[in-house]
mmCIF file of C-alpha atoms in Angstrom:
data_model
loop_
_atom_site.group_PDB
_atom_site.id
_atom_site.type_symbol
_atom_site.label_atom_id
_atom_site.label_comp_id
_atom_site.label_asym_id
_atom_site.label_seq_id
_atom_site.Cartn_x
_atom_site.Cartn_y
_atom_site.Cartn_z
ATOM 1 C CA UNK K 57 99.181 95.933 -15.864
ATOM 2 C CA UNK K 58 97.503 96.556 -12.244
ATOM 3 C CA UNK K 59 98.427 94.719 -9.062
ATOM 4 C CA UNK K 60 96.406 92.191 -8.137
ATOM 5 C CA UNK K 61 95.961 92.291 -4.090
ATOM 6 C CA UNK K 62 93.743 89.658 -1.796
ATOM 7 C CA UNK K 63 92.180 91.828 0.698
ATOM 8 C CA UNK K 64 90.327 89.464 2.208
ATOM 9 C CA UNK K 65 90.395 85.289 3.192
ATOM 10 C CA UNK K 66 87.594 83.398 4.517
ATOM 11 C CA UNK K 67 87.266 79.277 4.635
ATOM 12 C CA UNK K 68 84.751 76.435 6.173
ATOM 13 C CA UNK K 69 86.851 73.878 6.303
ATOM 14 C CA UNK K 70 87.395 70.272 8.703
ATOM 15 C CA UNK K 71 89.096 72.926 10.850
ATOM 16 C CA UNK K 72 88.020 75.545 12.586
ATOM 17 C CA UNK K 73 88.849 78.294 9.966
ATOM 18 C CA UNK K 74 86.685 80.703 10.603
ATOM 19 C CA UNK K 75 88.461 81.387 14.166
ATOM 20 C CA UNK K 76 90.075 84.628 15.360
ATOM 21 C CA UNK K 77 93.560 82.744 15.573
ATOM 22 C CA UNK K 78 93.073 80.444 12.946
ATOM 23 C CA UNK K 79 96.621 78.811 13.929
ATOM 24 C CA UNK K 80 95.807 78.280 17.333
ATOM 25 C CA UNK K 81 92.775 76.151 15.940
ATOM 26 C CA UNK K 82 94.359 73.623 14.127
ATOM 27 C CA UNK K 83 94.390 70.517 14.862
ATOM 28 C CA UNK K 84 94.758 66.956 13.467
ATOM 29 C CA UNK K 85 91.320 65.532 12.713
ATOM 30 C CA UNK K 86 90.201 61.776 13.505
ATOM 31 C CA UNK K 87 91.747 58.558 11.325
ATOM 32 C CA UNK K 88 88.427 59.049 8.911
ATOM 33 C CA UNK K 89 88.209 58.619 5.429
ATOM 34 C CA UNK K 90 86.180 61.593 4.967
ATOM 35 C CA UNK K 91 86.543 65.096 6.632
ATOM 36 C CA UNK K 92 83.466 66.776 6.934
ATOM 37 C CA UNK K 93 83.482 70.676 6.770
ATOM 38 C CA UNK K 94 82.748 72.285 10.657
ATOM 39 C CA UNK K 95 79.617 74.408 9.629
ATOM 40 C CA UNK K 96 78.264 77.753 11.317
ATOM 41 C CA UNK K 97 75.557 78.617 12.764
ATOM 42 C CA UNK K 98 73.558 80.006 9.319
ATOM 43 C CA UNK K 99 70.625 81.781 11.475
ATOM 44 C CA UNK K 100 72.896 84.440 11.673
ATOM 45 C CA UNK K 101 73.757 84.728 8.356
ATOM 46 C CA UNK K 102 70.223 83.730 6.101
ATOM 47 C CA UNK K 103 66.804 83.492 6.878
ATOM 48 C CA UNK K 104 65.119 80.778 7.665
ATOM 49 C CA UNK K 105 63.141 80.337 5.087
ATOM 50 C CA UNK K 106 65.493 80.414 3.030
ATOM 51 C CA UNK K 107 68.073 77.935 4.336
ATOM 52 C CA UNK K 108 65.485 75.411 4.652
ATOM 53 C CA UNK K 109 65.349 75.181 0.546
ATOM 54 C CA UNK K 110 69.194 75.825 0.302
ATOM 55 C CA UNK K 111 71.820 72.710 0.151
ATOM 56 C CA UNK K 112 75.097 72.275 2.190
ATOM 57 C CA UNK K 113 77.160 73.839 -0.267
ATOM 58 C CA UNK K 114 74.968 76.407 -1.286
ATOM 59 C CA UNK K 115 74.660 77.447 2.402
ATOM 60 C CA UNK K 116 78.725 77.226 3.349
ATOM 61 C CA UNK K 117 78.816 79.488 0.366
ATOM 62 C CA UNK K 118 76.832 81.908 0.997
ATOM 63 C CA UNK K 119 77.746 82.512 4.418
ATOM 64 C CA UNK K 120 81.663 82.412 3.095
ATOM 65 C CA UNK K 121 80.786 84.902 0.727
ATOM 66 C CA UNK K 122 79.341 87.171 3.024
ATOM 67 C CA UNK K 123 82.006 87.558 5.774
ATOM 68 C CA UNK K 124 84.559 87.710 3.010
ATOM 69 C CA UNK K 125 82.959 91.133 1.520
ATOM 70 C CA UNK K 126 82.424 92.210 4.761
ATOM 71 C CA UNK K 127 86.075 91.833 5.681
ATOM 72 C CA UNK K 128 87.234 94.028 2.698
ATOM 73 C CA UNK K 129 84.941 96.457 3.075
ATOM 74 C CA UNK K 130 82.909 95.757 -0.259
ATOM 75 C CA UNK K 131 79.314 95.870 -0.658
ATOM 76 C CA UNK K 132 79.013 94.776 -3.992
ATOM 77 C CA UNK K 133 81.693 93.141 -6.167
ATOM 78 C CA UNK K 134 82.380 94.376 -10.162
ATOM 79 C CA UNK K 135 82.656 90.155 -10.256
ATOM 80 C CA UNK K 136 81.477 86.579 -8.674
ATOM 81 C CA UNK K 137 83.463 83.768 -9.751
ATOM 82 C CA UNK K 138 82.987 80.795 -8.260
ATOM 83 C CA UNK K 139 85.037 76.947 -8.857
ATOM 84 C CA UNK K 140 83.416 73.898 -7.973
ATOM 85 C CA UNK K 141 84.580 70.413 -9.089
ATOM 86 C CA UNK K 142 81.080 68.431 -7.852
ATOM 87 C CA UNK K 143 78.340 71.777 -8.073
ATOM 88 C CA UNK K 144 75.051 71.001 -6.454
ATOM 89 C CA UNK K 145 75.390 67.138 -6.226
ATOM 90 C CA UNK K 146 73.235 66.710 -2.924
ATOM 91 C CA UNK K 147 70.391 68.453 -4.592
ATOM 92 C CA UNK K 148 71.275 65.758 -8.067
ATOM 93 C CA UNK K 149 70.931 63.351 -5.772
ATOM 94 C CA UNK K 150 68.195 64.022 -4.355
ATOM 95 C CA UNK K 151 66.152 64.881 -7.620
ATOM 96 C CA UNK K 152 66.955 61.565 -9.203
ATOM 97 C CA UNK K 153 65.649 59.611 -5.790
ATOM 98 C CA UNK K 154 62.551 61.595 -6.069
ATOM 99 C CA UNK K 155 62.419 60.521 -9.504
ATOM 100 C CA UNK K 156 62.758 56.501 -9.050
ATOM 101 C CA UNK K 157 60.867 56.710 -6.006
ATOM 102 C CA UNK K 158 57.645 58.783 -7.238
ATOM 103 C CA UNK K 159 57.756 56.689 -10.482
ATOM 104 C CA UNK K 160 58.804 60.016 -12.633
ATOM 105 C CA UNK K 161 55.261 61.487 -11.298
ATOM 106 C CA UNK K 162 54.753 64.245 -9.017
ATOM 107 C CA UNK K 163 57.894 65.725 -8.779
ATOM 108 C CA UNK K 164 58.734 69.539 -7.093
ATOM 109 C CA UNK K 165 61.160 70.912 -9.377
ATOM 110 C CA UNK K 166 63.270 72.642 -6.485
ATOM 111 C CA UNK K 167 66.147 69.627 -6.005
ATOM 112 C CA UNK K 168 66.170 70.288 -10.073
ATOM 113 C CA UNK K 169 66.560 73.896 -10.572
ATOM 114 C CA UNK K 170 69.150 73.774 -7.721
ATOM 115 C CA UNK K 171 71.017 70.991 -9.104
ATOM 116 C CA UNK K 172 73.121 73.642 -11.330
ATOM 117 C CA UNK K 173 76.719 73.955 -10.638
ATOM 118 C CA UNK K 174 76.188 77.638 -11.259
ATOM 119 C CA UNK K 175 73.582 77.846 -8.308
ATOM 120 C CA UNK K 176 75.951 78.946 -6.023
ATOM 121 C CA UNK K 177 77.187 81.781 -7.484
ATOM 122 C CA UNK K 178 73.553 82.428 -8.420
ATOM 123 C CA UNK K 179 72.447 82.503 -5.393
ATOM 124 C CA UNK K 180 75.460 85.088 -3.755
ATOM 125 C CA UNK K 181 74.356 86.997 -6.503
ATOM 126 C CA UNK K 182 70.279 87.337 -5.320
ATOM 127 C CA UNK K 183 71.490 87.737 -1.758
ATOM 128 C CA UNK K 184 73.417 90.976 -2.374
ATOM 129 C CA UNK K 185 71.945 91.305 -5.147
ATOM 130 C CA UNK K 186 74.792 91.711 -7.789
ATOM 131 C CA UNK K 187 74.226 92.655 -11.608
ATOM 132 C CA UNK K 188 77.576 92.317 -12.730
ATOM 133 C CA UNK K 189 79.636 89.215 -14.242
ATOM 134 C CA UNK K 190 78.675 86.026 -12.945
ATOM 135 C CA UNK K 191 80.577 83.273 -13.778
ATOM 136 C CA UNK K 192 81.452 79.206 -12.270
ATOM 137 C CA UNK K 193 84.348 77.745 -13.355
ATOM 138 C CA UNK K 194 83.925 73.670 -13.874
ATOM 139 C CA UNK K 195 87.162 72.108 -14.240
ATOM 140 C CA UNK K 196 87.712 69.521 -12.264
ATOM 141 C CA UNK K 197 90.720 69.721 -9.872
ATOM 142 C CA UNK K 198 91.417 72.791 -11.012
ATOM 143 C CA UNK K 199 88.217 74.641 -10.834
ATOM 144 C CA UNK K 200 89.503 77.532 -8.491
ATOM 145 C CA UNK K 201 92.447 77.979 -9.963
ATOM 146 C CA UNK K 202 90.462 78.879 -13.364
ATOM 147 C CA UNK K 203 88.375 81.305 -11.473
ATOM 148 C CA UNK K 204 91.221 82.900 -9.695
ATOM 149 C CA UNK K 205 92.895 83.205 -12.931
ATOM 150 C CA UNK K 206 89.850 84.884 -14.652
ATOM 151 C CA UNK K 207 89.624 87.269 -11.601
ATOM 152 C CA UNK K 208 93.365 88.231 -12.101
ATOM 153 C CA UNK K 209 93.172 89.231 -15.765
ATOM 154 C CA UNK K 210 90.287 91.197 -15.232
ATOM 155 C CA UNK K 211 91.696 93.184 -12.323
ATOM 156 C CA UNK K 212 95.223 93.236 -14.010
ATOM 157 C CA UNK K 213 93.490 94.960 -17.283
ATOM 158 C CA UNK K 214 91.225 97.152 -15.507
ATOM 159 C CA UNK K 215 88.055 95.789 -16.389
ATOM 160 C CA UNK K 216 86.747 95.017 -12.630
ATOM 161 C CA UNK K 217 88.128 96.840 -9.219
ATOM 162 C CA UNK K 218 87.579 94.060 -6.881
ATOM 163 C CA UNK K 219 86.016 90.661 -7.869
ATOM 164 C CA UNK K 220 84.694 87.657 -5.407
ATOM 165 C CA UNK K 221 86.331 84.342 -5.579
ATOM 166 C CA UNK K 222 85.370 81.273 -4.384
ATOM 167 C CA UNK K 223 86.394 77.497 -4.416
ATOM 168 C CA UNK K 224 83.146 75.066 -2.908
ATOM 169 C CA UNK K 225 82.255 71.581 -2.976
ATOM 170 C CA UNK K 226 80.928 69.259 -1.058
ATOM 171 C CA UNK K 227 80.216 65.409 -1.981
ATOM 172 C CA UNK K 228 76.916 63.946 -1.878
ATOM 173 C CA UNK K 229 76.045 60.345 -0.097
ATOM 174 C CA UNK K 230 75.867 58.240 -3.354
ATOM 175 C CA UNK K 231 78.359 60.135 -4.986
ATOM 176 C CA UNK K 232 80.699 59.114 -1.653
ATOM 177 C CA UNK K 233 79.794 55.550 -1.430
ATOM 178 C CA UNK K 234 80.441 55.298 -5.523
ATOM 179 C CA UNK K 235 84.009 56.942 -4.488
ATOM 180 C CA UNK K 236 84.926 54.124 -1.707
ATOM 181 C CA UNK K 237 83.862 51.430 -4.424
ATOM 182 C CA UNK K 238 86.347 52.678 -7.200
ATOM 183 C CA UNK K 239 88.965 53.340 -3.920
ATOM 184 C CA UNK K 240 88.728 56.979 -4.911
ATOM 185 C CA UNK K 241 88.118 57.542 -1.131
ATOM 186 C CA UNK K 242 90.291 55.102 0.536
ATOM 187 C CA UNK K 243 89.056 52.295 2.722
ATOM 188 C CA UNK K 244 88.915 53.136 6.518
ATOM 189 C CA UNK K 245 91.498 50.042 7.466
ATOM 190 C CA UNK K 246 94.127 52.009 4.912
ATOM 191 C CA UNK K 247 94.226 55.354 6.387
ATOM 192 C CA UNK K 248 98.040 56.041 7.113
ATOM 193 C CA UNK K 249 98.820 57.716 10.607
ATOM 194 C CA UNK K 250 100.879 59.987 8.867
ATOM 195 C CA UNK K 251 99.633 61.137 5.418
ATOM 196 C CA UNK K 252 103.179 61.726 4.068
ATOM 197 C CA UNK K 253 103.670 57.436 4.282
ATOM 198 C CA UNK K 254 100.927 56.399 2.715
ATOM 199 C CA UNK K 255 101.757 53.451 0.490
ATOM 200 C CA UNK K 256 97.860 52.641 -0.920
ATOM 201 C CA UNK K 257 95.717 54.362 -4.021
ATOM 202 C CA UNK K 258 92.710 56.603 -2.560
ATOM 203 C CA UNK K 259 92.647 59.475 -0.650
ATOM 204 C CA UNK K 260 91.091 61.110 2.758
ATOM 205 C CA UNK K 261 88.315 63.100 1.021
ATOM 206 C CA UNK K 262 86.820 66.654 2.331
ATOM 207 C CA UNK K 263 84.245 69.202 2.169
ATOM 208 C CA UNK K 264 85.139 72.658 2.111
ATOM 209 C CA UNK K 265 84.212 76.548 0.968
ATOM 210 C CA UNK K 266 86.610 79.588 1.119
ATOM 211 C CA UNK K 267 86.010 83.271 -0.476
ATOM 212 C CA UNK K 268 88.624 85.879 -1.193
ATOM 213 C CA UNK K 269 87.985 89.438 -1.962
ATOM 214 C CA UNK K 270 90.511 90.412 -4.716
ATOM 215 C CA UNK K 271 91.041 94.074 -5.872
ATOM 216 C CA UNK K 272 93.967 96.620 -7.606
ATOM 217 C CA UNK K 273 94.004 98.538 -4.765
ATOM 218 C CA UNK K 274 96.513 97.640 -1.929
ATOM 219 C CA UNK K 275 94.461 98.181 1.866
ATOM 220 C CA UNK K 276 96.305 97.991 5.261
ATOM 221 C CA UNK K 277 94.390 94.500 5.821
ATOM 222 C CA UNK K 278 96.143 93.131 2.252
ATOM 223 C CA UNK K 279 96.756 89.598 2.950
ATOM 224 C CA UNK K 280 99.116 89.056 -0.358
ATOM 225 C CA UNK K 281 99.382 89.954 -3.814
ATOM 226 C CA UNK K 282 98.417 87.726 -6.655
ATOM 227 C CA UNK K 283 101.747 87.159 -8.740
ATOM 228 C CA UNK K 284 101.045 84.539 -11.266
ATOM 229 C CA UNK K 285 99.320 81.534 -11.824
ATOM 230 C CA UNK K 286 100.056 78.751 -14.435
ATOM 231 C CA UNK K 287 97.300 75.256 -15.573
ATOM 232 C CA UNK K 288 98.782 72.239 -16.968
ATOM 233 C CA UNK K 289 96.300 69.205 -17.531
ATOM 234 C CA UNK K 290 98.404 66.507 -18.020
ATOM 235 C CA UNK K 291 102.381 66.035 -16.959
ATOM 236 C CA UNK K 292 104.663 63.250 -16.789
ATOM 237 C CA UNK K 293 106.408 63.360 -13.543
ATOM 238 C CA UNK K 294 109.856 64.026 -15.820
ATOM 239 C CA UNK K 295 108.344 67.133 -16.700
ATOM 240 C CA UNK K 296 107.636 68.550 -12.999
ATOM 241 C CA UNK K 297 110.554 70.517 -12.536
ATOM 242 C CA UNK K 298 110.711 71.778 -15.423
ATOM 243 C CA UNK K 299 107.288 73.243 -15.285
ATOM 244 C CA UNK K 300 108.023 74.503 -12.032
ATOM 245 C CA UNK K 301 111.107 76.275 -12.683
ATOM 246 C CA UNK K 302 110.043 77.692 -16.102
ATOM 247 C CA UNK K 303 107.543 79.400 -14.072
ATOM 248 C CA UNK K 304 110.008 80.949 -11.555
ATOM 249 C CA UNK K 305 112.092 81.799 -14.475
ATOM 250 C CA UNK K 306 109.033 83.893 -15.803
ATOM 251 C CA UNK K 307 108.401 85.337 -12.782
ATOM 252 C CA UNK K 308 112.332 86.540 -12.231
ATOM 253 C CA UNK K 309 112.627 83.983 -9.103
ATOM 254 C CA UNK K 310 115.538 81.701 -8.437
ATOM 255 C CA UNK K 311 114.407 78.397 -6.143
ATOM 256 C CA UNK K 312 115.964 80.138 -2.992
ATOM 257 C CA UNK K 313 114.130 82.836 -3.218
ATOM 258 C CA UNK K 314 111.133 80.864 -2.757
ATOM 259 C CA UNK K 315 110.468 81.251 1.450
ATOM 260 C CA UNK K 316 107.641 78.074 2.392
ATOM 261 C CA UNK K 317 106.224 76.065 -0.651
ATOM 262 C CA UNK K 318 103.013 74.340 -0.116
ATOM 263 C CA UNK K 319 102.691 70.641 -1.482
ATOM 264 C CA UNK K 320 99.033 68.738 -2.073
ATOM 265 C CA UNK K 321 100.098 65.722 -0.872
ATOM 266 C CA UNK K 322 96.752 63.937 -0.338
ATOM 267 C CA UNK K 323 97.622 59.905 0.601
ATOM 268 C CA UNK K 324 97.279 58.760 -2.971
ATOM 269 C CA UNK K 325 100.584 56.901 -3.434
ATOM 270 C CA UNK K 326 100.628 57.750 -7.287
ATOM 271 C CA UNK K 327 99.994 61.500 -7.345
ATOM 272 C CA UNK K 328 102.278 62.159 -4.736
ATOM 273 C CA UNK K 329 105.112 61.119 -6.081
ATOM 274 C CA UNK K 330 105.099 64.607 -8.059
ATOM 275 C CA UNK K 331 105.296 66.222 -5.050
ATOM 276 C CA UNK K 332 108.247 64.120 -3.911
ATOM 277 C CA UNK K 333 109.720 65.027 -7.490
ATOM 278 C CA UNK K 334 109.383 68.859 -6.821
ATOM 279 C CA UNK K 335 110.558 68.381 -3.103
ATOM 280 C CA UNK K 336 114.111 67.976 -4.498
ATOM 281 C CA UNK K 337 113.857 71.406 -6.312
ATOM 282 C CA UNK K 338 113.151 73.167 -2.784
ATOM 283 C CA UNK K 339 115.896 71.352 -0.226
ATOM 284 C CA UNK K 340 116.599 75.101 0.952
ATOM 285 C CA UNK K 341 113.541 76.152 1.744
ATOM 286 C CA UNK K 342 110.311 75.263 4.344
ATOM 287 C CA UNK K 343 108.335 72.957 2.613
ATOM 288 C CA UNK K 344 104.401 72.174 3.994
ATOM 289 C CA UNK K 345 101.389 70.446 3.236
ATOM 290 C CA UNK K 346 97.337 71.139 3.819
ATOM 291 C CA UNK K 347 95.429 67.998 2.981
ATOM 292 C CA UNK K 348 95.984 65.891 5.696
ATOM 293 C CA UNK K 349 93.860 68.882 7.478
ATOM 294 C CA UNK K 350 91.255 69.488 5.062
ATOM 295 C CA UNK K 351 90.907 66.406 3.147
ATOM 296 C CA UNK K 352 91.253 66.172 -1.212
ATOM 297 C CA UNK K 353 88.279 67.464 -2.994
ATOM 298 C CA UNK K 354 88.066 69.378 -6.384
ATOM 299 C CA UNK K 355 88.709 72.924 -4.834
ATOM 300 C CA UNK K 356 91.002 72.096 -1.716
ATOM 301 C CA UNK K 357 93.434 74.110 -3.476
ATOM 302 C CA UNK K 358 91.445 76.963 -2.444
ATOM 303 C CA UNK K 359 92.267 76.139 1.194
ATOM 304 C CA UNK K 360 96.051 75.728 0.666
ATOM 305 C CA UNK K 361 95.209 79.543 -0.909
ATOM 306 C CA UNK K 362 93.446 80.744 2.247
ATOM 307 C CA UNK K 363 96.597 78.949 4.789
ATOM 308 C CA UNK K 364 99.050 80.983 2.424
ATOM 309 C CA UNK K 365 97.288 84.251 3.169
ATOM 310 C CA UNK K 366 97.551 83.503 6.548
ATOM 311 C CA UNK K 367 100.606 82.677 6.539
ATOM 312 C CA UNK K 368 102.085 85.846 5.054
ATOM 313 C CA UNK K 369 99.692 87.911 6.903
ATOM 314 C CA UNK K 370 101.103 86.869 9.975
ATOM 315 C CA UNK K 371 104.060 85.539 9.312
ATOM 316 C CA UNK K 372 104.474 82.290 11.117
ATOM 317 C CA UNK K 373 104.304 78.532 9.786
ATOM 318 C CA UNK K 374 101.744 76.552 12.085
ATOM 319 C CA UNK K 375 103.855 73.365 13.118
ATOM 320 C CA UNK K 376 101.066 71.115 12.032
ATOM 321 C CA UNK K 377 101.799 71.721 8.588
ATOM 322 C CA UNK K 378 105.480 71.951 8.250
ATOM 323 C CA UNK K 379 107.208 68.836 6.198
ATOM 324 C CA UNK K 380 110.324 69.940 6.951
ATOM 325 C CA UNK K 381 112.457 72.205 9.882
ATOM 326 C CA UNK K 382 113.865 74.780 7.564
ATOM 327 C CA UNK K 383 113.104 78.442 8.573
ATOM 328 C CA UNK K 384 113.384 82.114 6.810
ATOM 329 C CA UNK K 385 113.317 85.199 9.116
ATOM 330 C CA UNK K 386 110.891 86.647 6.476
ATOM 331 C CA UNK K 387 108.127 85.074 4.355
ATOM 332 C CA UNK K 388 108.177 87.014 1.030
ATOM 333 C CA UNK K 389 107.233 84.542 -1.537
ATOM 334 C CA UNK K 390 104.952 81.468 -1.189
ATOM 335 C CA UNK K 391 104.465 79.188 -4.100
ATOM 336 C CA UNK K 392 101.430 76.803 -3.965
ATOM 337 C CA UNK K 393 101.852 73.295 -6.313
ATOM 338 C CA UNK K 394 98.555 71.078 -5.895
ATOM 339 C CA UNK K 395 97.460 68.229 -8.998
ATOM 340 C CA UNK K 396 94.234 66.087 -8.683
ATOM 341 C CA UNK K 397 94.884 62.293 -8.518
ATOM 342 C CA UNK K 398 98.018 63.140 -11.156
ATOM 343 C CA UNK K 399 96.489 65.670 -12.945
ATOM 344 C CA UNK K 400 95.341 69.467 -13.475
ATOM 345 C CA UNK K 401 98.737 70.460 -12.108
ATOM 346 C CA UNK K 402 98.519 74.074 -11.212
ATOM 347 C CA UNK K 403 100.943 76.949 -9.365
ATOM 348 C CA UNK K 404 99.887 79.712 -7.618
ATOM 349 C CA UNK K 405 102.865 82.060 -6.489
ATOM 350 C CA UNK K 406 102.089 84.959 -3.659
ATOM 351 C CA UNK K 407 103.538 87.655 -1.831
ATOM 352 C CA UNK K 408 104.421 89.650 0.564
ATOM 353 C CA UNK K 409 102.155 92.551 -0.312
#
C-alpha cells in the first residue's frame, strides 16, 4: 500500500489559526461558554454575491478549502470529503422560522436547499469546479475521522493522488440555546478556570473549519504522514487501554515510543475521565490538550489534527497546551485520542514524515 502524506493544514478556529506563526498566536480565550470561530475577511476569497446567500459554515469552508489547495500546490483534487457533526443548521434554522412566521406561505426555497449537510462540500465543489468523488461524512463526533479514513484508503490503494479533507461545523442560535437547557453547553457560572478541574457535566462549545490536502506523494512542505486510524462507538472506560495499546501493537509501537499524545479533554466531568484512564498509559511521554482553545464541537478533532501537523512540522510544543513537563529532543510519533461526551472514541497516529 501507498504512503499517505498531509501536504497541507489550514484551520478557522477561536484562535488565530490562520497566522504565519500559528504558535505565537495562541492564546487563552475569555471564561465563555461558547468560542466563536475568528473569521476572515471573505471579500478576498468569494464574491459578493455570492457570500451574501452563503451561511457561516459554508463560507469558513470555502475559504479553508481554498488556501489549503493552494498551499499544496493542487488545483483540483481526485476527492472532497468533508465531516460535519451539525451540517447547515443556521440555514435549518432559518427555513423553519420562515416557515412559522409566513404561515407555511411564501417561502424562498434558498435557507432549504442549503440546509443539506452535504452543501458544503457541494459548494467547494462549484467553486473549483470539481467532477470527481464528492462525499460528507455524518457521524457525529466522529465525522472527520470517517472522512479522513475514507481519504486514506483511497490514497493507500491508488484510487485518488491527493484528496481534500475537511472537518466544519458551526452551531446555530436555537440549536445553542436547546444545548445550555439540556447542560450540553455548560452554564456560564460553571466554567472552570482551568479546563483540566472541571468537576460539572457540559462543556465550553466551539465553532471551527480546517482543510488538509492529503496525497501519496511526499513534498518538501509534508507536514506528516497518515499512519493509521481506528473508530470505536461505544467503550467502557475498562476497555480504554486496551483499545489504545492494541492499536500501537498493530502499528509496531511500544508506549515510549509515542513522543506528545494529544487528549480531548473538553470540561465534561464524565468523558474525561477516559482521558485520565489513558493518561496512566503515557507517564513517559508529553501529554497535551486542544479544547480548552477551540472549544468541543462534532469535528474539533480536526483541530487537534491541524495542532499535530504543526507540531511535527516545526517541532516545538506551544506551552499553552502542554498537560504535563515531559520533553523528547525529537517529535516522531504523535497519537491523537478524542471521544464525544463518552463516545465515538477514535485514534489518529502521525509522523514524522
Amino acid at each position: 500500500m501507498k504512503p499517505v502524506f498531509v501536504n497541507s493544514a489550514v484551520c478557522i478556529s477561536a484562535q488565530n489559526t490562520l497566522a504565519e506563526d500559528v504558535f505565537a498566536e495562541l492564546k487563552l480565550p475569555e471564561r465563555t461558554n461558547l468560542l466563536n470561530a475568528i473569521e476572515p475577511s471573505y471579500k478576498e476569497f468569494i464574491t459578493p454575491g455570492l457570500i451574501r446567500r452563503m451561511s457561516k459554515v459554508v463560507k469558513m469552508s470555502s475559504v479553508a478549502a481554498q488556501k489549503s489547495l493552494q498551499e499544496a500546490e493542487v488545483e483540483n483534487p481526485d476527492a472532497i470529503i468533508v465531516g460535519t457533526g451539525m451540517g447547515c443548521s443556521e440555514d435549518s434554522e432559518k427555513f423553519l422560522k420562515n416557515l412559522i412566521e409566513n404561515g407555511e406561505e411564501f417561502l424562498t426555497p434558498t435557507y432549504f436547499i442549503q440546509s443539506t449537510h452535504n452543501t458544503v462540500a457541494g459548494q467547494i465543489a462549484l467553486s473549483i469546479p470539481c467532477h470527481s468523488y464528492n462525499f460528507t461524512y455524518v457521524n457525529c463526533g466522529s465525522s472527520f475521522e470517517f472522512s479522513l479514513l475514507d481519504a486514506k484508503l483511497q490514497l493507500e490503494n491508488g484510487e485518488a493522488q491527493n484528496c481534500l479533507v475537511g472537518g466544519t461545523d458551526v452551531i446555530a442560535d436555537h440549536t445553542e440555546e436547546l444545548y445550555e437547557l439540556n447542560k450540553t453547553i455548560k452554564a456560564k457560572n460553571e466554567i472552570p478556570e482551568n479546563l483540566l478541574d472541571s468537576k460539572t457535566e457540559g462543556v465550553v462549545w466551539g465553532n471551527g473549519s480546517a482543510f488538509f490536502v492529503l496525497e501519496n506523494e511526499k513534498s518538501e512542505s509534508s507536514y506528516s504522514q497518515l499512519v493509521d486510524i481506528s473508530i470505536v462507538n461505544i467503550l467502557e472506560k475498562s476497555e480504554i487501554k486496551n483499545f489504545i495499546n492494541d492499536f500501537l501493537t498493530k502499528n509496531n509501537l511500544e508506549n515510549s515510543e509515542i513522543d506528545a499524545v494529544i487528549f480531548g479533554f473538553s470540561g465534561d466531568h464524565d468523558s474525561d475521565n477516559f482521558y485520565r484512564e489513558a493518561q496512566q498509559l503515557f507517564e513517559n511521554s508529553p501529554q497535551l490538550y486542544f479544547k480548552h482553545l477551540c472549544g468541543e464541537f462534532n469535528t474539533a478533532a480536526a483541530f487537534a489534527f491541524f495542532m499535530a501537523n504543526q507540531i511535527l512540522k516545526k517541532q516545538e510544543i506551544p506551552e499553552l497546551i502542554k498537560i504535563n513537563n515531559f520533553e523528547k529532543k525529537e517529535i516522531r510519533n504523535i497519537l491523537i485520542y478524542n471521544n464525544f461526551f463518552g463516545k465515538e472514541h477514535s485514534l489518529v497516529l502521525l509522523k514524522k514524515p
